[in-house]
Short mmCIF file of C-alpha atoms and ligand atoms in Angstrom, two decimals:
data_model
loop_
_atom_site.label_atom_id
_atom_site.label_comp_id
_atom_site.label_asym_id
_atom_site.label_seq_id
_atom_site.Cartn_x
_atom_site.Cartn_y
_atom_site.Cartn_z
CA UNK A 1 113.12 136.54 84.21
CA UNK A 2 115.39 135.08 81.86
CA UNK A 3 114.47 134.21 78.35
CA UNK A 4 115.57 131.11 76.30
CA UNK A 5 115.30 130.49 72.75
CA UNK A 6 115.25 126.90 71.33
CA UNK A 7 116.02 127.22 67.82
CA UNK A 8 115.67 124.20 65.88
CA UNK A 9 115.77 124.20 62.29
CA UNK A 10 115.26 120.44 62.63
CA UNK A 11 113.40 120.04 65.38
CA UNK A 12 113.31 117.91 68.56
CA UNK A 13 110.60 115.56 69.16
CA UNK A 14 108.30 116.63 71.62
CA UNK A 15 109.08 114.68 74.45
CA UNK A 16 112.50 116.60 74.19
CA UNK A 17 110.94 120.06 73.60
CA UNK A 18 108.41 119.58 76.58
CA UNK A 19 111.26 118.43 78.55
CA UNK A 20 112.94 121.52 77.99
CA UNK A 21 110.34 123.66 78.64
CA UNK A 22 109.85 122.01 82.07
CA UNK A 23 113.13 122.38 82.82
CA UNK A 24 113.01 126.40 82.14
CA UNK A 25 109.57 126.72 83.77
CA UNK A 26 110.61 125.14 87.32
CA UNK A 27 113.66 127.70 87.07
CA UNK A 28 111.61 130.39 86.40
CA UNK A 29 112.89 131.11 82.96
CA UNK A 30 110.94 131.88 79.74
CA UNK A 31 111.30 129.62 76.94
CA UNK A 32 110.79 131.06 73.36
CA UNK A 33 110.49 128.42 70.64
CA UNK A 34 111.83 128.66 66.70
CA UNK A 35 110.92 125.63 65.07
CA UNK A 36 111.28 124.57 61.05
CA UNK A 37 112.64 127.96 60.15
CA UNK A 38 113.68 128.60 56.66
CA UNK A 39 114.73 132.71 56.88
CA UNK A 40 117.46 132.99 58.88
CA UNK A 41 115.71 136.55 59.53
CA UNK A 42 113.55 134.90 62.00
CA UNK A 43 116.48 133.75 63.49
CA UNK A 44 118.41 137.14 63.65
CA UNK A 45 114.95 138.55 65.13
CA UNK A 46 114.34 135.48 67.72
CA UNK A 47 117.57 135.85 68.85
CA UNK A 48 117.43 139.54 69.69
CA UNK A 49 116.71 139.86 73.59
CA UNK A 50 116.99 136.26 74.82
CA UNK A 51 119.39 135.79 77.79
CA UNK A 52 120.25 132.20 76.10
CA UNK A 53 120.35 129.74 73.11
CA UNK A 54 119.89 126.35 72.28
CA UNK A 55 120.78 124.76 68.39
CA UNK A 56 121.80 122.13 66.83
CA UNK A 57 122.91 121.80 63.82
CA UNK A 58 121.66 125.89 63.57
CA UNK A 59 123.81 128.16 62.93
CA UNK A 60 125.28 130.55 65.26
CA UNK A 61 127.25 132.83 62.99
CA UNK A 62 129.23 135.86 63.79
CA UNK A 63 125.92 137.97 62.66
CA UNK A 64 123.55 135.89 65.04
CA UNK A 65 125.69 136.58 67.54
CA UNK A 66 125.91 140.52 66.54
CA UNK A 67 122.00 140.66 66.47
CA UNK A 68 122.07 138.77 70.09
CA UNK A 69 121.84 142.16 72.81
CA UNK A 70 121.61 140.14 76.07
CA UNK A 71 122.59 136.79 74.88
CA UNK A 72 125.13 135.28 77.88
CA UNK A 73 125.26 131.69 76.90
CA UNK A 74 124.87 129.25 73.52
CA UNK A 75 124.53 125.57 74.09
CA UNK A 76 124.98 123.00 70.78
CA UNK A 77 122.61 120.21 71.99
CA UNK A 78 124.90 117.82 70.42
CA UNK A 79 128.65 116.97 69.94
CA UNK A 80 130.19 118.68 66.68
CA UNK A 81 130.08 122.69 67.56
CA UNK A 82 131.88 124.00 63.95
CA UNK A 83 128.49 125.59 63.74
CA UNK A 84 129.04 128.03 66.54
CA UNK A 85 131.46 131.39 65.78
CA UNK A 86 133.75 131.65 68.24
CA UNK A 87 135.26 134.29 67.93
CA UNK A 88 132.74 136.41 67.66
CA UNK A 89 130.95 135.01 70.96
CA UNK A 90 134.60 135.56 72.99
CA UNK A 91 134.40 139.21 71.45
CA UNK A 92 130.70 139.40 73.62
CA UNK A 93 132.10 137.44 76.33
CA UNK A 94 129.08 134.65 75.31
CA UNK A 95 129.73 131.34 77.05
CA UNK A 96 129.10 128.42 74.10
CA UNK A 97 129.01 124.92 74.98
CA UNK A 98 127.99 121.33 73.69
CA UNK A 99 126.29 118.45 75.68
CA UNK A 100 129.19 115.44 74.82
CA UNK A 101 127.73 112.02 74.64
CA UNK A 102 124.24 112.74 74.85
CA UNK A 103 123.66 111.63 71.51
CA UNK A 104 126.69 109.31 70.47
CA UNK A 105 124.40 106.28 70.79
CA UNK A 106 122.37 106.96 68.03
CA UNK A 107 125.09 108.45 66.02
CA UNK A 108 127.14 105.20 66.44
CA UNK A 109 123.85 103.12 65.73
CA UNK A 110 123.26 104.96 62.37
CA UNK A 111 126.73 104.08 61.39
CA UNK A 112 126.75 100.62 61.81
CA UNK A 113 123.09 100.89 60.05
CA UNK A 114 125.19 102.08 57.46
CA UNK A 115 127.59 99.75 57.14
CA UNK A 116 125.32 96.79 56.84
CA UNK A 117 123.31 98.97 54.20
CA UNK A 118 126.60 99.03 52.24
CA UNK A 119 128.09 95.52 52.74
CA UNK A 120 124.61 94.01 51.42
CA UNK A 121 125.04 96.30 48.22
CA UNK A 122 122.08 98.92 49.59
CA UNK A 123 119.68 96.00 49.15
CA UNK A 124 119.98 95.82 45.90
CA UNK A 125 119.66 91.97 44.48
CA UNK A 126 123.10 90.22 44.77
CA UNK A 127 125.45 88.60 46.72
CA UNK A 128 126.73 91.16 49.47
CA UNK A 129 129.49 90.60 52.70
CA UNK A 130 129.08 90.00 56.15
CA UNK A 131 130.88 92.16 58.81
CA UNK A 132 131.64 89.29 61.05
CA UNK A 133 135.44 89.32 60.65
CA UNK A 134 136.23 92.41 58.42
CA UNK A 135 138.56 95.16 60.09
CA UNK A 136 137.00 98.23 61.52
CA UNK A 137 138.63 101.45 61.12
CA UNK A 138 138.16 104.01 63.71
CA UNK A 139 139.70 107.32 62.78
CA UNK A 140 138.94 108.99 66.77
CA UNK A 141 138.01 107.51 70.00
CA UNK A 142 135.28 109.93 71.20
CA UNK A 143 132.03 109.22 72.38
CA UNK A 144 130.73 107.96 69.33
CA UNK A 145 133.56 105.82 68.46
CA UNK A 146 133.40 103.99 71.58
CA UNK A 147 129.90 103.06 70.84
CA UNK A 148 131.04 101.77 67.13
CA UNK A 149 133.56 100.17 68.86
CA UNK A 150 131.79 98.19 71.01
CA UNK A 151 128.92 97.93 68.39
CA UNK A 152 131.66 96.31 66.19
CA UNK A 153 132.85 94.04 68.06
CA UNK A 154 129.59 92.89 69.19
CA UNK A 155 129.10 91.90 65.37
CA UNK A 156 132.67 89.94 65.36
CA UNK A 157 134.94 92.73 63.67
CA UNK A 158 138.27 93.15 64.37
CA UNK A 159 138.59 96.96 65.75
CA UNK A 160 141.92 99.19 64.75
CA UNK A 161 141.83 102.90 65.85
CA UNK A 162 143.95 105.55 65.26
CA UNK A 163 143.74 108.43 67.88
CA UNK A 164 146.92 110.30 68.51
CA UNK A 165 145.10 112.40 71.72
CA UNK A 166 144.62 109.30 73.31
CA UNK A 167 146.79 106.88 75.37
CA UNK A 168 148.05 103.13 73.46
CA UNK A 169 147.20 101.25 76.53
CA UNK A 170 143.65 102.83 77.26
CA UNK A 171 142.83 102.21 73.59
CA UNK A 172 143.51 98.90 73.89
CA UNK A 173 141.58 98.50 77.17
CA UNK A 174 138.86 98.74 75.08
CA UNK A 175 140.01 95.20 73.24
CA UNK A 176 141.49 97.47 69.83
CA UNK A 177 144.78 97.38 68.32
CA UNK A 178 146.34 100.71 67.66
CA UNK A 179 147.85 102.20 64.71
CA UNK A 180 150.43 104.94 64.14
CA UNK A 181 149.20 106.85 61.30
CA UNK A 182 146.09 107.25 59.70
CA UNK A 183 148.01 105.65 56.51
CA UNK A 184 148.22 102.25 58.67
CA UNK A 185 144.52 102.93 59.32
CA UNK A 186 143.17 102.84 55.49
CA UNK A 187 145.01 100.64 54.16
CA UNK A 188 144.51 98.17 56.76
CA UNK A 189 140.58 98.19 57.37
CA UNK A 190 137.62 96.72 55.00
CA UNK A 191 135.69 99.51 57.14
CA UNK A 192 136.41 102.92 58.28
CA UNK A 193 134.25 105.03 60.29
CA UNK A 194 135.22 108.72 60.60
CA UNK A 195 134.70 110.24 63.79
CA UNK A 196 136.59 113.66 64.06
CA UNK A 197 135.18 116.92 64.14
CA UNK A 198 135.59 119.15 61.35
CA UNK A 199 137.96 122.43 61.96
CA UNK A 200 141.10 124.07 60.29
CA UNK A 201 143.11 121.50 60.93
CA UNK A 202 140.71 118.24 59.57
CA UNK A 203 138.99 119.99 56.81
CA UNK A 204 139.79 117.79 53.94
CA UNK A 205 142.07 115.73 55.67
CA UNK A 206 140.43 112.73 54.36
CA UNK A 207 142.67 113.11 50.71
CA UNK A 208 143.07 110.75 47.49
CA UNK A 209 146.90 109.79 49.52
CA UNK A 210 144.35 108.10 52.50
CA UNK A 211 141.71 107.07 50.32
CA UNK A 212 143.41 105.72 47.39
CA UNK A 213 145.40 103.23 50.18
CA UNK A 214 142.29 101.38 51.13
CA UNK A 215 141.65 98.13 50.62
CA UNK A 216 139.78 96.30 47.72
CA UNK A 217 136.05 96.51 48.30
CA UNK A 218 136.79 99.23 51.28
CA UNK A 219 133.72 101.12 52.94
CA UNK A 220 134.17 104.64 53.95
CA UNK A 221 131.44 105.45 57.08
CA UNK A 222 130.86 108.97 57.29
CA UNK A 223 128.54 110.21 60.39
CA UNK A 224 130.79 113.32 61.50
CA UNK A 225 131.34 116.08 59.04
CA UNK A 226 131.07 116.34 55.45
CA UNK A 227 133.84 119.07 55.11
CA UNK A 228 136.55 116.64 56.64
CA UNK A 229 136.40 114.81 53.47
CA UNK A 230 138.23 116.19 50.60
CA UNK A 231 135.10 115.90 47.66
CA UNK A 232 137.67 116.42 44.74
CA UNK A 233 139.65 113.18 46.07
CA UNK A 234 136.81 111.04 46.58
CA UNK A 235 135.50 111.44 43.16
CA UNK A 236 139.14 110.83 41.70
CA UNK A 237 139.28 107.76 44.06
CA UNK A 238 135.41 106.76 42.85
CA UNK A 239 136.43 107.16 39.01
CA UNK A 240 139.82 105.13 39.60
CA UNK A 241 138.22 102.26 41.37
CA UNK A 242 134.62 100.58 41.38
CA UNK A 243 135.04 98.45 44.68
CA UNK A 244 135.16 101.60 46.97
CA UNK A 245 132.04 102.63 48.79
CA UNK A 246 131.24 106.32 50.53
CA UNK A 247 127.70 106.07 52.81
CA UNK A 248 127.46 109.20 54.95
CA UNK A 249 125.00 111.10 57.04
CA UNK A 250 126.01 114.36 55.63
CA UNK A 251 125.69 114.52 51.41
CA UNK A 252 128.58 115.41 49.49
CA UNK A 253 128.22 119.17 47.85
CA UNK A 254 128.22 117.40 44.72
CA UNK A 255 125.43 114.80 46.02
CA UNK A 256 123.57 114.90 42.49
CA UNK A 257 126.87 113.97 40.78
CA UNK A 258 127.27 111.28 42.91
CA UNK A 259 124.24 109.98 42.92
CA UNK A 260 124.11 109.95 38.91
CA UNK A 261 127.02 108.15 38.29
CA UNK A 262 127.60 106.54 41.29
CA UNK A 263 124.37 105.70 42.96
CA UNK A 264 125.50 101.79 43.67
CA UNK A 265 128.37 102.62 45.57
CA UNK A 266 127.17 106.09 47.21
CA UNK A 267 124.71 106.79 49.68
CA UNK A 268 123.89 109.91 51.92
CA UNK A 269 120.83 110.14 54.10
CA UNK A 270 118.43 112.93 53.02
CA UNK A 271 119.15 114.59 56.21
CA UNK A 272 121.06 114.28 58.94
CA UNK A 273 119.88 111.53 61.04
CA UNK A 274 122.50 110.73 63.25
CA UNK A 275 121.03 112.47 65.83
CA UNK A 276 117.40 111.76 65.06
CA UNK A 277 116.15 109.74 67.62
CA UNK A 278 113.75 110.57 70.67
CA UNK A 279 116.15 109.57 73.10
CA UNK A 280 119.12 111.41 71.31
CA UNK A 281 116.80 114.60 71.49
CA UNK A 282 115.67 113.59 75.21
CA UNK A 283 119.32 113.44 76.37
CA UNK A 284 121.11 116.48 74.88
CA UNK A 285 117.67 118.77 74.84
CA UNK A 286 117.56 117.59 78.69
CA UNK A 287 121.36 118.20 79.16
CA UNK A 288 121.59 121.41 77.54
CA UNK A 289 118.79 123.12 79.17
CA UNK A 290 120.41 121.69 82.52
CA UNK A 291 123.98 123.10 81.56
CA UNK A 292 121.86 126.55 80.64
CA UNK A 293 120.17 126.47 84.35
CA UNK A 294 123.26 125.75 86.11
CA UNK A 295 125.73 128.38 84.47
CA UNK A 296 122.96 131.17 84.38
CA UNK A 297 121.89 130.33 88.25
CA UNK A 298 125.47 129.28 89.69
CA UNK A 299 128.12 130.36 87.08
CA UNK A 300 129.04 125.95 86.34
CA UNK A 301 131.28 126.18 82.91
CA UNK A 302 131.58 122.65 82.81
CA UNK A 303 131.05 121.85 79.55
CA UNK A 304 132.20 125.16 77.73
CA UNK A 305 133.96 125.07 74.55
CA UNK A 306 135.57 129.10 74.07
CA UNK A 307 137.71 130.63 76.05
CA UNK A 308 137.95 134.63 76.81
C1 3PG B 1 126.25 116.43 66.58
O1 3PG B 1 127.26 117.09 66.33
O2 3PG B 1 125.84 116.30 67.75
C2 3PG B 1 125.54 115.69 65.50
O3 3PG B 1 126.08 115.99 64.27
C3 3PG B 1 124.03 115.89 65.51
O4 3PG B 1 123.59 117.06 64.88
P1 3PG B 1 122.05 117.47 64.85
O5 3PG B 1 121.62 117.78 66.25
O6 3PG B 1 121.98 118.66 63.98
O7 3PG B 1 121.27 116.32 64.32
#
């Protein structure tokens, strides 16, 4: 019988976990929970002699996967899957995957949650903005900026994008205008909402040249990665200039500097919450469990992410 290991650091609600557990019971597999762990000991030792893995934000580092004997597949129930070693699961042969979309509506939700939190000065007595009519900056057209996008223009914004993957006239399909360069991108939009993951290429990639473009009383919307934002030029930017604003769902490294001197203009939830809803943890709990089933019972690789 195959065993399964849900390891959660944060954990699902338990709709989601039941779910799950339903899901491996009527395929005759054995589900082993790790919930709220703080040693990543447990993990090393939980991960030992399962035949799969589900995480989230968990890390699946090159020694988890050393410690993993039988481990044949590792599913991210989520989008972003920097947390998963790659290399060192195509060295085992381990299949890793991620459930896309499953939980880009509460991700996108959060963000514009966000971004009225930061045009009304984080409720803080004073005049604040309205979005109706200020220009939305979507740096990627994924799942979750689809969602923003729509969001956005539900509220009345104007919607630019920049995403060079992605075809001009689909983009604009979705009633945006396009830019060429992320340069167009900041220093056109009151608004911009990050949504690429973070990997060699994008770490830092958000630099004082981007940031230092944007316009007066600009709003940066973080809900992907906190590495793809380059600290050192966001604090330069911050000390330059007292209109910009940084609210993200991942804190900075330097969170307590922020917050001391700039605790008007800077905001990061205590935790991630993007994906902190029941439904988000229904839908890629439910989907990764299914993807987990299906490869293990009938060899379907839809949705993997490695290659070996
Ligand atoms: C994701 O990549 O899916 C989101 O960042 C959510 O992460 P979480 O499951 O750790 O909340």
């Amino acid at each position: 019988m195959p065993t399964i290991l849900l390891a959660t650091e944060k954990p699902f609600a338990a709709a989601a976990v039941n779910g799950i557990k339903k899901i491996f019971d009527e395929a005759g597999f054995e589900t082993v929970l790790l919930e709220k762990y703080t040693d990543k000991n447990d993990l090393l030792k939980a991960v030992a002699d399962v035949d799969g893995m589900i995480i989230r934000s968990d890390k699946a580092s090159a020694e988890v996967i050393a410690a993993a004997q039988n481990l044949k597949i590792v599913v991210r129930a989520g989008a972003g899957y920097d947390n998963i070693d790659l290399p060192a699961c195509n060295e085992k042969k381990i299949v890793a995957m991620n459930t896309p979309g499953q939980n880009s509506n509460a991700v996108a939700e959060l963000g514009m949650g966000m971004m009225i939190y930061a045009a009304r000065n984080f409720f803080n007595p004073g005049t604040g903005s309205e979005l109706a009519g200020k220009k939305m900056g979507l740096f990627a057209f994924g799942n979750v900026g689809r969602k923003v996008a729509k969001l956005a223009k539900g509220l009345g914004m104007i919607v630019y994008v920049y995403a060079p993957t992605k075809e001009k006239t689909w983009l604009e399909g979705f009633g945006t205008i396009v830019v060429s360069s992320p340069e167009e991108l900041f220093s056109t939009c009151n608004y911009i909402s990050l949504h690429i993951p973070a990997n060699e290429k994008t770490k830092k990639s958000i630099n004082y040249d981007l940031l230092s473009k944007l316009p007066k009383g600009a709003v940066i919307v973080n809900t992907a990665r906190k590495e793809i934002v380059c600290e050192d030029s966001l604090k330069r930017v911050f000390e330059e200039r007292s209109d910009i604003k940084y609210v993200t769902d991942i804190a900075c490294d330097s969170h307590a500097e922020m917050m001391e001197k700039y605790a008007s203009r800077y905001f990061a939830t205590p935790k991630k919450m993007g994906a902190e809803t029941s439904e988000a943890n229904i839908n890629a709990g439910l989907a990764a469990a299914k993807q987990i089933v299906d490869f293990l019972k009938n060899g379907n690789t839809q949705f993997q992410v490695n290659k070996f």
